[in-house]
PDB file of C-alpha atoms in Angstrom:
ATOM      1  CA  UNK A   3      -0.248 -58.432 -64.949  1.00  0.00           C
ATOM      2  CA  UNK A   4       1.093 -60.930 -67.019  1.00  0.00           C
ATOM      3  CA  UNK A   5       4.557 -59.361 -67.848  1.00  0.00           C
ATOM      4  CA  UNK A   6       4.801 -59.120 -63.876  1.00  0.00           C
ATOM      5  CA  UNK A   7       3.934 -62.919 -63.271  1.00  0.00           C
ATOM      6  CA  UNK A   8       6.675 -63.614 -65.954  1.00  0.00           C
ATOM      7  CA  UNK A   9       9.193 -61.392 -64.209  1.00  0.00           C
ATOM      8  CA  UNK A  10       8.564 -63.082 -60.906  1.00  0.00           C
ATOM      9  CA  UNK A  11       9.382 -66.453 -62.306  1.00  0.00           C
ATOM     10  CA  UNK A  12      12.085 -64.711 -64.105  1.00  0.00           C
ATOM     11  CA  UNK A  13      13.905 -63.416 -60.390  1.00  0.00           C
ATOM     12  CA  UNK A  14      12.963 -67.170 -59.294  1.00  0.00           C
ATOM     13  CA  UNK A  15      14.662 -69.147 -62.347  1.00  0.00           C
ATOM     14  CA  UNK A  16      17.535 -66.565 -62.813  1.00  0.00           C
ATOM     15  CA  UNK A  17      20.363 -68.876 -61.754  1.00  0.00           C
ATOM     16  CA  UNK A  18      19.104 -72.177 -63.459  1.00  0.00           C
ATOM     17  CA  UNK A  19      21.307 -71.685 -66.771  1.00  0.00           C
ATOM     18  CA  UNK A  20      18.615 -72.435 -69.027  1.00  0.00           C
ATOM     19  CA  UNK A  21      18.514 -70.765 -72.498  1.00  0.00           C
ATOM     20  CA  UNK A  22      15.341 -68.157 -71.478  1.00  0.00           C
ATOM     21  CA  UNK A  23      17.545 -66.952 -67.776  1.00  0.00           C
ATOM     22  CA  UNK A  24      20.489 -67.018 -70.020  1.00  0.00           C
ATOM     23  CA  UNK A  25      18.617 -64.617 -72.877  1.00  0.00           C
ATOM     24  CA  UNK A  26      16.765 -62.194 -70.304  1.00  0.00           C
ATOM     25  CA  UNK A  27      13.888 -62.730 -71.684  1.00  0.00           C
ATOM     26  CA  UNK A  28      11.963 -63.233 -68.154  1.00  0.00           C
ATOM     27  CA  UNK A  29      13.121 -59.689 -67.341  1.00  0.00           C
ATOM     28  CA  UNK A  30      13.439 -57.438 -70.676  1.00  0.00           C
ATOM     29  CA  UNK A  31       9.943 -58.961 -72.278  1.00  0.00           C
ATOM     30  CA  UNK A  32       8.361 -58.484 -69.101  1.00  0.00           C
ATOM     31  CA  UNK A  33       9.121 -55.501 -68.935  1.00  0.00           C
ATOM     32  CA  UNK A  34       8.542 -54.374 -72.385  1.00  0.00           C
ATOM     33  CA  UNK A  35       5.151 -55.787 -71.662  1.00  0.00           C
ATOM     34  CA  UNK A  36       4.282 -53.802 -68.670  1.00  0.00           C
ATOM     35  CA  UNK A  37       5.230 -50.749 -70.614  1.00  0.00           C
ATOM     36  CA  UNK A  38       3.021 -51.394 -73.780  1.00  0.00           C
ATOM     37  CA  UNK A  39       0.206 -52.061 -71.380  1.00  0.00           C
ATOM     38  CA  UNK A  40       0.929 -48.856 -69.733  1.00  0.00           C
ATOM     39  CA  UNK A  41       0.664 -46.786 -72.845  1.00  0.00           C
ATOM     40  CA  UNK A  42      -2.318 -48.574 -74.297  1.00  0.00           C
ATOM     41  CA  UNK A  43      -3.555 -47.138 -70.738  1.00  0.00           C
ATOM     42  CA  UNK A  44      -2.449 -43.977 -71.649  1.00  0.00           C
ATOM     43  CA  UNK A  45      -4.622 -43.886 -75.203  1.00  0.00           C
ATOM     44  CA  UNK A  46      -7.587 -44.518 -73.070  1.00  0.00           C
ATOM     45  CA  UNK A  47      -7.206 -40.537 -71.445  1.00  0.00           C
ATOM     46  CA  UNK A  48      -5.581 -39.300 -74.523  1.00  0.00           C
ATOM     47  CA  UNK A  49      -6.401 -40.539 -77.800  1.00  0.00           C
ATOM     48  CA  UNK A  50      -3.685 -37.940 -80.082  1.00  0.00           C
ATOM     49  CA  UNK A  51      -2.691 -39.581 -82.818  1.00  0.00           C
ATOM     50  CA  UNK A  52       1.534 -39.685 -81.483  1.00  0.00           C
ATOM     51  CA  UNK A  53      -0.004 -41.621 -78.215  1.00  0.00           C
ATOM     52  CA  UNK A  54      -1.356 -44.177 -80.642  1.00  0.00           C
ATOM     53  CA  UNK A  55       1.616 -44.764 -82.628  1.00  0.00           C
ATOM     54  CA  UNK A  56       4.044 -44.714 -79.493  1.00  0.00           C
ATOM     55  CA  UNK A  57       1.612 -47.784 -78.113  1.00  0.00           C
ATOM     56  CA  UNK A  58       1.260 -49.230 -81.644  1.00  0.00           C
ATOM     57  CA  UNK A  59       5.126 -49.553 -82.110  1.00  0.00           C
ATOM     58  CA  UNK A  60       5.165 -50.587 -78.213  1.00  0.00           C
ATOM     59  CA  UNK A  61       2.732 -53.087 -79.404  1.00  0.00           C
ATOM     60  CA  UNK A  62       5.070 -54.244 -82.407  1.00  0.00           C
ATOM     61  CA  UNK A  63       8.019 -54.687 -80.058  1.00  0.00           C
ATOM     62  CA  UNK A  64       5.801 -56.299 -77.411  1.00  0.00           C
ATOM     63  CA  UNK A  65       4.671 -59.129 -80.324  1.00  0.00           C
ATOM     64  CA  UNK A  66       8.754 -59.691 -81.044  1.00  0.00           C
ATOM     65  CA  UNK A  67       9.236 -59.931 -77.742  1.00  0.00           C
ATOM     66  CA  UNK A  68       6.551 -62.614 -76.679  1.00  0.00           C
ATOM     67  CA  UNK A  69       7.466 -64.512 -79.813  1.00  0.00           C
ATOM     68  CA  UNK A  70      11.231 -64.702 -78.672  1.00  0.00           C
ATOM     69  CA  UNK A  71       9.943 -65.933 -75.141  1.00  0.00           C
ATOM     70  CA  UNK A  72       7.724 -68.582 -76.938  1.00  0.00           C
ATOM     71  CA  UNK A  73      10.560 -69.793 -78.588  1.00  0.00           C
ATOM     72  CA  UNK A  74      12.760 -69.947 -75.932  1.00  0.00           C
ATOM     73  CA  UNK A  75      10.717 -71.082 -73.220  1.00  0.00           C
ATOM     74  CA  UNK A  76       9.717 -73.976 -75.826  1.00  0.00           C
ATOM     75  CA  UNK A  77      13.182 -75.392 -76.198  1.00  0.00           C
ATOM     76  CA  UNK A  78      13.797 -75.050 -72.981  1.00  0.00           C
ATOM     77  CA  UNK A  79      10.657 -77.289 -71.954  1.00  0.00           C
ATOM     78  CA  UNK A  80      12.049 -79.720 -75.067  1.00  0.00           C
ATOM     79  CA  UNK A  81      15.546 -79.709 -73.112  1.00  0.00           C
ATOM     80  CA  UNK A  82      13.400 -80.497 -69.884  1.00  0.00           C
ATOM     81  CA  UNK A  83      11.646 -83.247 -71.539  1.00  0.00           C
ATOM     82  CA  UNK A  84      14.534 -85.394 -72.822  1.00  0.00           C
ATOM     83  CA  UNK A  85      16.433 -84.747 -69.319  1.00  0.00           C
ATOM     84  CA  UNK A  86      13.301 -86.253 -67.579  1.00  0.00           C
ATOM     85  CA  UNK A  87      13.265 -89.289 -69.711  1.00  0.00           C
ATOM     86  CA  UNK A  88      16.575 -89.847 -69.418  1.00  0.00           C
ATOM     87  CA  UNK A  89      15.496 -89.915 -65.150  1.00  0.00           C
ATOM     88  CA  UNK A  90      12.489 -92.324 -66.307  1.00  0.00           C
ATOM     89  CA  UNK A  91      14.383 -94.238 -68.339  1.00  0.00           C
ATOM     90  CA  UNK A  92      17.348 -95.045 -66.505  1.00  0.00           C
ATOM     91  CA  UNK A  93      16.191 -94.916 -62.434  1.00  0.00           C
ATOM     92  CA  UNK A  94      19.874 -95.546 -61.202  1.00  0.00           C
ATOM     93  CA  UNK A  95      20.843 -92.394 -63.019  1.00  0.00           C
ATOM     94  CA  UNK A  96      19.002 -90.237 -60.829  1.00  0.00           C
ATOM     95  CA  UNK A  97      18.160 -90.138 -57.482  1.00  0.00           C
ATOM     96  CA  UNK A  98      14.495 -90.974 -57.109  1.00  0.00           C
ATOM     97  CA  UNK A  99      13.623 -87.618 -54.966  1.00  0.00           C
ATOM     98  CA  UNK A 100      16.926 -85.812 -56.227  1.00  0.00           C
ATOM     99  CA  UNK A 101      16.317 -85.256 -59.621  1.00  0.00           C
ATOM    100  CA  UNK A 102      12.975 -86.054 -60.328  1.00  0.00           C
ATOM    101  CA  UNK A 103      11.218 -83.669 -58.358  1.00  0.00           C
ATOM    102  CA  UNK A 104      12.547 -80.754 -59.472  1.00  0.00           C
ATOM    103  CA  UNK A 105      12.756 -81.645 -63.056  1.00  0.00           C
ATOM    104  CA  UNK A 106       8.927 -81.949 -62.816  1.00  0.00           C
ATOM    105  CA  UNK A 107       8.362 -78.559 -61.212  1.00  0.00           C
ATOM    106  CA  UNK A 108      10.766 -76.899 -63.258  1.00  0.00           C
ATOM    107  CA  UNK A 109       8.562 -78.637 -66.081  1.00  0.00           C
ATOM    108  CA  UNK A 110       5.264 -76.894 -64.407  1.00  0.00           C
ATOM    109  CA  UNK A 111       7.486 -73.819 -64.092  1.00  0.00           C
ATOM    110  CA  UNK A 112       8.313 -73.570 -67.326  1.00  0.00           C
ATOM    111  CA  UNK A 113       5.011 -74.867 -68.844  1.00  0.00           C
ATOM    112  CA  UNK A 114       3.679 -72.218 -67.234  1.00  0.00           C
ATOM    113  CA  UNK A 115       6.044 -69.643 -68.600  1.00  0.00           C
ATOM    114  CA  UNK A 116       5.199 -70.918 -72.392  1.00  0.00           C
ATOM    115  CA  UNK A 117       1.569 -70.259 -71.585  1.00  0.00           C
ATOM    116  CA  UNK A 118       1.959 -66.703 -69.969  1.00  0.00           C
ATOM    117  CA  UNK A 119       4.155 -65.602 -72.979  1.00  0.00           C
ATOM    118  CA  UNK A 120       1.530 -67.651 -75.653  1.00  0.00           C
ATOM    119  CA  UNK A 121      -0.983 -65.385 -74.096  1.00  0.00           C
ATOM    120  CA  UNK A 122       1.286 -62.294 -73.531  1.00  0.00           C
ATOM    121  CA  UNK A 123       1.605 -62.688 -77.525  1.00  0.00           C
ATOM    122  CA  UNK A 124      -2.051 -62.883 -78.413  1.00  0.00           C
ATOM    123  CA  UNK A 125      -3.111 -60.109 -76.715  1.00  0.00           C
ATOM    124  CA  UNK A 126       0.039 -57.734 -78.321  1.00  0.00           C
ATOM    125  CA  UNK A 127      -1.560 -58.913 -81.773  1.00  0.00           C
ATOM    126  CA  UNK A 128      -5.300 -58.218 -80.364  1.00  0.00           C
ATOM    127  CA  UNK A 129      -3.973 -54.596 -79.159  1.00  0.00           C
ATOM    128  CA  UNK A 130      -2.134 -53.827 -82.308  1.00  0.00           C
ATOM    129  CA  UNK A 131      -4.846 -54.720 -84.018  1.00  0.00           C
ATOM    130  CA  UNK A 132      -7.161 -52.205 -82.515  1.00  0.00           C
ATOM    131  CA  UNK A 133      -4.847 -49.518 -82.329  1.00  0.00           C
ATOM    132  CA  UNK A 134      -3.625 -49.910 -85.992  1.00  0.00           C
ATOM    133  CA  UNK A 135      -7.646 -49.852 -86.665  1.00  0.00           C
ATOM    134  CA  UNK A 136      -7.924 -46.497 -84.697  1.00  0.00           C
ATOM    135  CA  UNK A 137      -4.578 -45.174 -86.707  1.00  0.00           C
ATOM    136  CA  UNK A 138      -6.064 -45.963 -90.095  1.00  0.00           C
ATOM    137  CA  UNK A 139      -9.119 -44.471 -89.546  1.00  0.00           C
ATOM    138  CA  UNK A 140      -7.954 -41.336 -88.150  1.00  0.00           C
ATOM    139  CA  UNK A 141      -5.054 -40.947 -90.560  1.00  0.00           C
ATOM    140  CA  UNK A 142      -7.217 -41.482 -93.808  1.00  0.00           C
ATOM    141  CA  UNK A 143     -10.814 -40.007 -93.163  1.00  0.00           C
ATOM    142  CA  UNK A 144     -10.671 -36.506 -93.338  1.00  0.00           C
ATOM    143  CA  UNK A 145     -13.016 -34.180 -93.539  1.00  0.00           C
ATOM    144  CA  UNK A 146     -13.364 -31.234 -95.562  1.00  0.00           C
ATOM    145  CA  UNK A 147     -16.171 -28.782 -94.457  1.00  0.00           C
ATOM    146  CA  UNK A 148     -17.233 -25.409 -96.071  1.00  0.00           C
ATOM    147  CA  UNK A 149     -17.998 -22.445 -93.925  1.00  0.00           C
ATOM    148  CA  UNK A 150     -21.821 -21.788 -93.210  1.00  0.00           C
ATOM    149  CA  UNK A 151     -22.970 -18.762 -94.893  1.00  0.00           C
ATOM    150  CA  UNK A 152     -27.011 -18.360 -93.136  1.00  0.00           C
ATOM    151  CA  UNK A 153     -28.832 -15.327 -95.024  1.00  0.00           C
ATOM    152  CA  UNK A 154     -32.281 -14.607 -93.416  1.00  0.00           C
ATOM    153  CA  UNK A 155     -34.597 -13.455 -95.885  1.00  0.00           C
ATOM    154  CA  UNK A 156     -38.185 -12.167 -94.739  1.00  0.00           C
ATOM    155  CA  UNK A 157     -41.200 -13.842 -96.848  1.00  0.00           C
ATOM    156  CA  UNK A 158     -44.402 -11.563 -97.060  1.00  0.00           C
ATOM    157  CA  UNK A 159     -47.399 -13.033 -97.430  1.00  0.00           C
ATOM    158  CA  UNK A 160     -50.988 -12.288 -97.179  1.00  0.00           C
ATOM    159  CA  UNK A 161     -52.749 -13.275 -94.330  1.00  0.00           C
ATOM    160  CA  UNK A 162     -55.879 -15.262 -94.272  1.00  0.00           C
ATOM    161  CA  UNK A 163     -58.183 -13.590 -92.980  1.00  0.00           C
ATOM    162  CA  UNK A 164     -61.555 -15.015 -91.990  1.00  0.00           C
ATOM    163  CA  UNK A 165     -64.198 -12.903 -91.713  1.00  0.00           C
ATOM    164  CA  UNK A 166     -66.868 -15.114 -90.694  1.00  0.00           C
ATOM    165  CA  UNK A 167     -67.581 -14.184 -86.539  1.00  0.00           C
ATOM    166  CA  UNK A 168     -66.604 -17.006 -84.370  1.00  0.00           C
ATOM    167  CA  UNK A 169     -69.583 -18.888 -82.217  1.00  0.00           C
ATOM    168  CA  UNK A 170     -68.629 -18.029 -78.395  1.00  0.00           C
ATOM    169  CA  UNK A 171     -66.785 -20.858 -76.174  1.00  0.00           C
ATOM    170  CA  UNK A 172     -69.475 -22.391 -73.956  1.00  0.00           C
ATOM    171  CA  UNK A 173     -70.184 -21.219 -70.600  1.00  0.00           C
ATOM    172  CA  UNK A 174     -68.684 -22.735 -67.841  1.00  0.00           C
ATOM    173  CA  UNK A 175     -68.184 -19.789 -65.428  1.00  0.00           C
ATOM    174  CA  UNK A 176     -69.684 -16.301 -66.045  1.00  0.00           C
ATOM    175  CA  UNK A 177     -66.794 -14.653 -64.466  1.00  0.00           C
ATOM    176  CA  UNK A 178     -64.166 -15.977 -66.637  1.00  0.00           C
ATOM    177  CA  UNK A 179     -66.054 -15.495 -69.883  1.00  0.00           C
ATOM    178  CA  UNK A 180     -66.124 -12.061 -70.470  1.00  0.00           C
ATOM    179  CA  UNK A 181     -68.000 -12.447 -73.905  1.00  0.00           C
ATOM    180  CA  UNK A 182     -71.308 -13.909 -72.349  1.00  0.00           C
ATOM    181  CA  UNK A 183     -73.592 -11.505 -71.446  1.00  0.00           C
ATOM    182  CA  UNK A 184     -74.214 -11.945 -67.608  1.00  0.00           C
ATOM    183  CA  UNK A 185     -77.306 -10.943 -65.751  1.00  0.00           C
ATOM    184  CA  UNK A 186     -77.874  -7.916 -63.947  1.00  0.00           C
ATOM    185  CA  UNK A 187     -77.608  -8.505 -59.953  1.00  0.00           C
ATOM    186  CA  UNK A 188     -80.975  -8.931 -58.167  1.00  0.00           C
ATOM    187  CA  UNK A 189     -82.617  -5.525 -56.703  1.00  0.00           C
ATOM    188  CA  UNK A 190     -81.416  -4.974 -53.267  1.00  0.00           C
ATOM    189  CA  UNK A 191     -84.865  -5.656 -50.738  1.00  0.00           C
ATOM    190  CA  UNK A 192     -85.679  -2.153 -49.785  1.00  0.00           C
ATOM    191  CA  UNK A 193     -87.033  -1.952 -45.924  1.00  0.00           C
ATOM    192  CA  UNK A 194     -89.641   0.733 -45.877  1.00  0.00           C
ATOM    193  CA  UNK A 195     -89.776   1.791 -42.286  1.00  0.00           C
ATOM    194  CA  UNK A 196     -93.230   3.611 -41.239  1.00  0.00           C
ATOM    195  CA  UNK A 197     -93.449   5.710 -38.401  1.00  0.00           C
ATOM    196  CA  UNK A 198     -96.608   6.697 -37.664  1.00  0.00           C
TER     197      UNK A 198
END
């Protein structure tokens, strides 16, 4: 996002003659930006250890890069600066609205620019920082594992046996404990039927 807000001032302040629309550095860092941002996206779904270099070196390039556009993009703010005192200084040199004006947004402009590529720079170092973390550790620890050799071997023992008989479970229902004795069903009433 940032590398795109720098480019757009970039297209803006490409005919101004200043030392960073001179270098390129609006459109070649941005763009170098965008691209190490793209490929620490591209670690995220594939973390080989090739992807990580490619956005570590990215990363170094991307650090070089926002280092240049500090630099630039401080002198030309210093440049700025001693044009608009010379404005401040001296009124009848410049036109009160003709000069002044755009001296100070060009100073927003490009104090804007300084901040973007400030930032732009701390978070290469931040990102190089983690990937060279994730490189190290991959490319050092490795791990050596023998094969798993599982032999089952069958353990005999006695059994404990107790021979002492076991006191029945209480009675709750007669029908699901078998071991309770139950009663014998009542004697059907038998109907004697005289005839006389």
């Amino acid at each position: 996002m940032i590398g795109i807000v720098i480019l757009a001032f970039g297209i803006i302040l490409k005919d101004t003659g200043t030392l960073g629309s001179r270098s390129g550095i609006m459109f070649w860092g941005s763009v170098c930006f965008v691209m190490t941002g793209c490929l620490a996206a591209a670690v995220l779904d594939n973390r080989d250890s090739s992807v990580v270099k490619s956005s570590l070196l990215a990363n170094a390039i991307s650090i070089i890069a926002a280092l240049v556009a500090v630099i630039l993009f401080s002198v030309d703010l210093w440049h700025m600066d001693s044009a608009m005192l010379g404005c401040l200084n001296w009124p009848e040199k410049c036109g009160q609205y003709e000069q002044v004006l755009p001296l100070i947004m060009w100073y927003g402009i490009y104090g804007a620019l300084v901040s973007f590529a400030l930032l732009e720079f701390i978070i290469s170092i931040c990102t190089s920082v983690f990937a060279c973390k994730v490189t190290c550790i991959t490319a050092t620890q490795v791990v050596y594992s023998q094969p798993q050799v599982y032999t089952q071997t069958t353990v005999y023992t006695q059994p404990q046996v107790n021979t002492q008989q076991l006191a029945p479970p209480p009675m709750y229902n007669p029908t699901w404990n078998q071991q309770v004795p139950q009663p014998p069903p009542p004697p059907a009433p038998v109907i004697n039927y005289n005839m006389v």
